[in-house]
XYZ file of C-alpha atoms in Angstrom:
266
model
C 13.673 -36.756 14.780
C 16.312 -38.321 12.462
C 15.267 -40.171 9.336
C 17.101 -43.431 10.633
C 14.689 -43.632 13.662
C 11.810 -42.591 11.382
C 12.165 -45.615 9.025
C 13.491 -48.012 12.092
C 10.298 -47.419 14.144
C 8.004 -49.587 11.550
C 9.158 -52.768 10.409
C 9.045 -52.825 6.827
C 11.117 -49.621 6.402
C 14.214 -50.953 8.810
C 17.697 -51.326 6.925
C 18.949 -54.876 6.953
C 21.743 -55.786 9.198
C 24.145 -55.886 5.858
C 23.694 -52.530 5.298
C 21.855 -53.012 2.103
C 19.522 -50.406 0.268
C 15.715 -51.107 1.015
C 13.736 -50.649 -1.874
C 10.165 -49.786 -2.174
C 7.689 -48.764 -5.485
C 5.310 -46.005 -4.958
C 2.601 -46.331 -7.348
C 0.152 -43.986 -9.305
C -3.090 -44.536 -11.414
C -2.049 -42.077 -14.324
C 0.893 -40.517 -15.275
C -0.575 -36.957 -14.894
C -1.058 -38.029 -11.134
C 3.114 -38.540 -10.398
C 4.534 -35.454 -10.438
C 2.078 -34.282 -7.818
C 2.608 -37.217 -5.728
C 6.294 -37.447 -6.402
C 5.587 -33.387 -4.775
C 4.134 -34.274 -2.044
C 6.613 -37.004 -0.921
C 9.259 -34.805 -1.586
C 7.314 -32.004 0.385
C 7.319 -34.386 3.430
C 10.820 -36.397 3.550
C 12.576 -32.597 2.696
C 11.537 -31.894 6.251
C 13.982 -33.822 8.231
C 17.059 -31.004 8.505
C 20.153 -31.774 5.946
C 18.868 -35.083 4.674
C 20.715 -35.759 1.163
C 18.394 -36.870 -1.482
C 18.233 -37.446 -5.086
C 16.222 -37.700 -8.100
C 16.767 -40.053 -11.411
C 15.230 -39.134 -14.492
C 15.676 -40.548 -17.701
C 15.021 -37.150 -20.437
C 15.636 -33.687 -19.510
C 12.397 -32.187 -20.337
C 11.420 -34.329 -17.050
C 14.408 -32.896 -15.245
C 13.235 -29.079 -16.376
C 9.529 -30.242 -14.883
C 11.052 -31.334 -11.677
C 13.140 -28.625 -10.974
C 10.156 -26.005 -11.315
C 7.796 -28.079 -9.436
C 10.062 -28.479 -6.340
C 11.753 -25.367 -6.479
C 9.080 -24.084 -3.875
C 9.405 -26.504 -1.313
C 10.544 -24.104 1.640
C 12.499 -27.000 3.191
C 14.624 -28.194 0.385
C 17.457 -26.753 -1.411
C 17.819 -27.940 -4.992
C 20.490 -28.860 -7.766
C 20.488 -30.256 -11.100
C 23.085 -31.843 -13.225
C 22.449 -32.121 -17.106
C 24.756 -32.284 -20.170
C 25.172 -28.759 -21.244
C 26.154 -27.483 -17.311
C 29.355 -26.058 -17.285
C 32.295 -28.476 -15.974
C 33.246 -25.824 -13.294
C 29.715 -25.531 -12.667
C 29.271 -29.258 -12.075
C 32.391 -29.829 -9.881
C 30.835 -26.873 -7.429
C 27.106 -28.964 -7.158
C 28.729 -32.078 -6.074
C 31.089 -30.741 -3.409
C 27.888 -28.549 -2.486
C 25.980 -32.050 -2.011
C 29.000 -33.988 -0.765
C 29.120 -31.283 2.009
C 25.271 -32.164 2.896
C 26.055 -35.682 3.041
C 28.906 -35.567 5.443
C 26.963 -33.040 7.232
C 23.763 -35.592 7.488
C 26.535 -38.531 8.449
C 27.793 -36.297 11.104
C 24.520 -35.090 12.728
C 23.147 -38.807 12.544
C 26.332 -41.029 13.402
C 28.183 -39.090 14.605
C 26.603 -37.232 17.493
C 25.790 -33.410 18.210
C 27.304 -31.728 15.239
C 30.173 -29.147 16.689
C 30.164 -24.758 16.959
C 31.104 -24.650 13.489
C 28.375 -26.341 12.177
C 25.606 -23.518 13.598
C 23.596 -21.663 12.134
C 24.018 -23.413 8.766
C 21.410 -24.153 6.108
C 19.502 -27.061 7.496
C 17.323 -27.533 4.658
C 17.732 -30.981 2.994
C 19.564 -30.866 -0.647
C 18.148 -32.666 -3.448
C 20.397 -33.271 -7.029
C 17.639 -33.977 -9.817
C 19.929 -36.029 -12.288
C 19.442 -37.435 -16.073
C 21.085 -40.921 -16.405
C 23.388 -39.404 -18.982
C 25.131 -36.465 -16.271
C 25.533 -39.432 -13.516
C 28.636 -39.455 -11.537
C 31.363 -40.725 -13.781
C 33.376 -43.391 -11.274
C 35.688 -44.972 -13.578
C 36.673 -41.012 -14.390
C 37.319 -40.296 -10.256
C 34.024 -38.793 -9.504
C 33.002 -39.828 -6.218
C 29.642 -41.517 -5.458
C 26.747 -39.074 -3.808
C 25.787 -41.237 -1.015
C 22.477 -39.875 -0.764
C 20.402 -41.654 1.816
C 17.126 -41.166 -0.088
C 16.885 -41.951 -3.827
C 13.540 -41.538 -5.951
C 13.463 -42.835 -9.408
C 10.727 -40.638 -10.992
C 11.273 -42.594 -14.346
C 11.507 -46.797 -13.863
C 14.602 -47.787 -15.664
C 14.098 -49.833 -18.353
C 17.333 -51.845 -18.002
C 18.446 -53.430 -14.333
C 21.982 -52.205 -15.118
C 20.564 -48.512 -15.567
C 19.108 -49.251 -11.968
C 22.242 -51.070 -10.770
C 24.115 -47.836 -11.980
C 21.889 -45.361 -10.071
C 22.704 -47.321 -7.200
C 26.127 -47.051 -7.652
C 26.608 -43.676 -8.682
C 23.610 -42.074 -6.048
C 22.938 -43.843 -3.398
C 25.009 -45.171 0.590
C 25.003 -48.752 1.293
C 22.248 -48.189 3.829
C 20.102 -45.725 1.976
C 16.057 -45.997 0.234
C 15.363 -46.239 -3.009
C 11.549 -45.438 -3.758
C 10.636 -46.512 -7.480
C 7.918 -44.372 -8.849
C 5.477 -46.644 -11.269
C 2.367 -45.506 -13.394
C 0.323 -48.546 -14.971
C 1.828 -51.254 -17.067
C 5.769 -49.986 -15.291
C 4.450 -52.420 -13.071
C 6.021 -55.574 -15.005
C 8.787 -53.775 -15.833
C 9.614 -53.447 -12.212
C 8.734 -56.961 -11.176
C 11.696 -57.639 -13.708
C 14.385 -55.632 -11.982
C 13.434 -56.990 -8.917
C 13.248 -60.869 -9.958
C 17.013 -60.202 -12.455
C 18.266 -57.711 -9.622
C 17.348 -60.641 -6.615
C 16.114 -57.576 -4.915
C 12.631 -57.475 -2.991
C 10.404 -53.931 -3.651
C 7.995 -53.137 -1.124
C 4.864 -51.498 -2.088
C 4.058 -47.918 -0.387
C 0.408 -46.871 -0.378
C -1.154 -44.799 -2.930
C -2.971 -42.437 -0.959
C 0.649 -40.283 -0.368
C -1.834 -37.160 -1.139
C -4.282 -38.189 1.929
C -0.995 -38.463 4.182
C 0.679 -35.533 2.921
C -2.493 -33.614 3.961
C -3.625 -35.353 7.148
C 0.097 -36.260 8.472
C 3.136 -33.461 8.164
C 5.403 -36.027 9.550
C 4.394 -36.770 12.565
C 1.328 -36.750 15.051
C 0.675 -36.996 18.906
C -1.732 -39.519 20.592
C -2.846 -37.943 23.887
C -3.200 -41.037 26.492
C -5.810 -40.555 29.544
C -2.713 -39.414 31.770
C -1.601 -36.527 30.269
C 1.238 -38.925 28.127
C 2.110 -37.933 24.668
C 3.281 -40.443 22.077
C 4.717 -39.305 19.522
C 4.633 -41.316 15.815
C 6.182 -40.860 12.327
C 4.916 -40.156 9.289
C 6.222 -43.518 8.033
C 4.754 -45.130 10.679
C 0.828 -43.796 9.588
C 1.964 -45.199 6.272
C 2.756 -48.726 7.750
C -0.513 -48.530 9.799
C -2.350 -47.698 6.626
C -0.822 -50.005 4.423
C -1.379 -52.943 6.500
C -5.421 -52.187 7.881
C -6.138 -50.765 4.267
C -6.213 -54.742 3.865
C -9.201 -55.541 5.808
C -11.577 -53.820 3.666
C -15.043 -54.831 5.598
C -16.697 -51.570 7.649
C -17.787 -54.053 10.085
C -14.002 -55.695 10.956
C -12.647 -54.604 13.969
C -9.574 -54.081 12.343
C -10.783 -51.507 9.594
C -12.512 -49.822 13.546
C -9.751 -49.433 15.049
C -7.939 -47.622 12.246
C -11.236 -45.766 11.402
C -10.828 -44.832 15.530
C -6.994 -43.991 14.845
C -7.351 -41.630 11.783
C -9.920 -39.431 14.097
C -8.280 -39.844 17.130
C -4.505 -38.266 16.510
C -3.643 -34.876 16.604
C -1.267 -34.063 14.197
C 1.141 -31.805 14.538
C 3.930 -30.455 12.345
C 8.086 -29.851 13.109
């Protein structure tokens, strides 16, 4: 199941018909509660085969603590650019990604990928990134063009975030903001000084991580199976978390959906 038709089957996650970066803000109580979430998201996206993702960060001691805590994930291969790395050493992790992406652009636009391409290392490939070791355009480094970018740290300046956009992410890729607390206005500025609009995604990514590993099957009286996204169970969520009543129908029926699917993983 590509990404594309994972994010185009709910609403709020389809790309616009300009081909412009959808943004959304994941946010967290505490501070101590993000890497595990940021984990756990990581743990779930990594699972669709060669997807290109990566990860802003504004210090490097939060680059060293996101390299050990996603250096586990069995679906994700892993990268990280900071200031000391070697120049040789650099040049070889971006044509390493640049390979993933045209690898994820073939597979996804453009068709069955061809004899050659077997057998390779599906996992996805994430670059964790400081905003100091960005791509350097105006010096001929190319752009990633990853499809999925997570700012772990909120920029404090809208041209920090305009240059992770530039330097990171394709025209029609995500962006999902992480925010702890008071980040909150901080964001809100971007957004209003960016003219951008920043969905929210639900907290409860630990809940989903645990009851959803991408996708689950509804078995219909007749033997049909319908398969749904992970993404989707978010969109469900976010929208019948709303009616908070026991007693509405619509908090039922999603009360009847949670207990009702049979999730399954890849």
């Amino acid at each position: 199941m590509a990404i594309d038709s994972v994010y185009a089957s709910s609403p709020p996650f389809q790309t616009g018909p300009s081909g412009h970066p959808r943004h959304f803000y994941l946010a967290v109580d505490r501070l101590q509660f993000k890497m595990q979430t940021v984990v756990e998201l990581v743990d779930l996206v990594a699972r669709r085969p060669c997807l290109p993702i990566v990860v802003c960060c504004s210090t490097r001691d939060d680059l060293d603590s996101l390299c050990s805590s996603l250096s586990a994930l069995p679906f994700l291969s892993s990268s990280a650019l900071y200031s000391d790395l070697a120049e040789d050493e650099r040049a070889f992790v971006l044509e390493k990604f640049r390979q993933v992406t045209a690898r994820w652009n073939q597979m996804n636009h453009g068709g069955a990928p061809n004899e050659d391409e077997a057998g390779k290392d599906e996992r996805s490939h994430m670059i964790i990134v400081t905003d100091a070791c960005l791509p350097l355009l105006a010096s001929g480094e190319l752009p990633l063009n990853a499809h999925l970018l997570i700012n772990y740290e909120l920029p404090a300046k809208k041209e920090t975030y305009g240059r992770r956009l530039a330097t990171c992410l394709t025209a029609d890729g995500f962006v999902i903001n992480m925010v702890v607390g008071g980040e909150v206005v901080t964001l809100k500025s971007i957004e209003e000084s960016s003219n951008i609009v920043m969905q929210e995604m639900p907290m409860q990514v630990s809940l989903l991580a645990k009851s959803c590993q991408l996708c689950f099957t509804v078995r219909a009286s007749h033997g049909i199976h319908l398969t749904l996204n992970w993404l989707m169970f978010i969109y469900v969520y976010q929208y019948m978390s709303f009616f908070s009543e026991q007693g509405s129908w619509p908090f039922m029926l999603f009360d009847w959906m949670k207990h009702s699917f049979i999730f399954v993983f890849y």
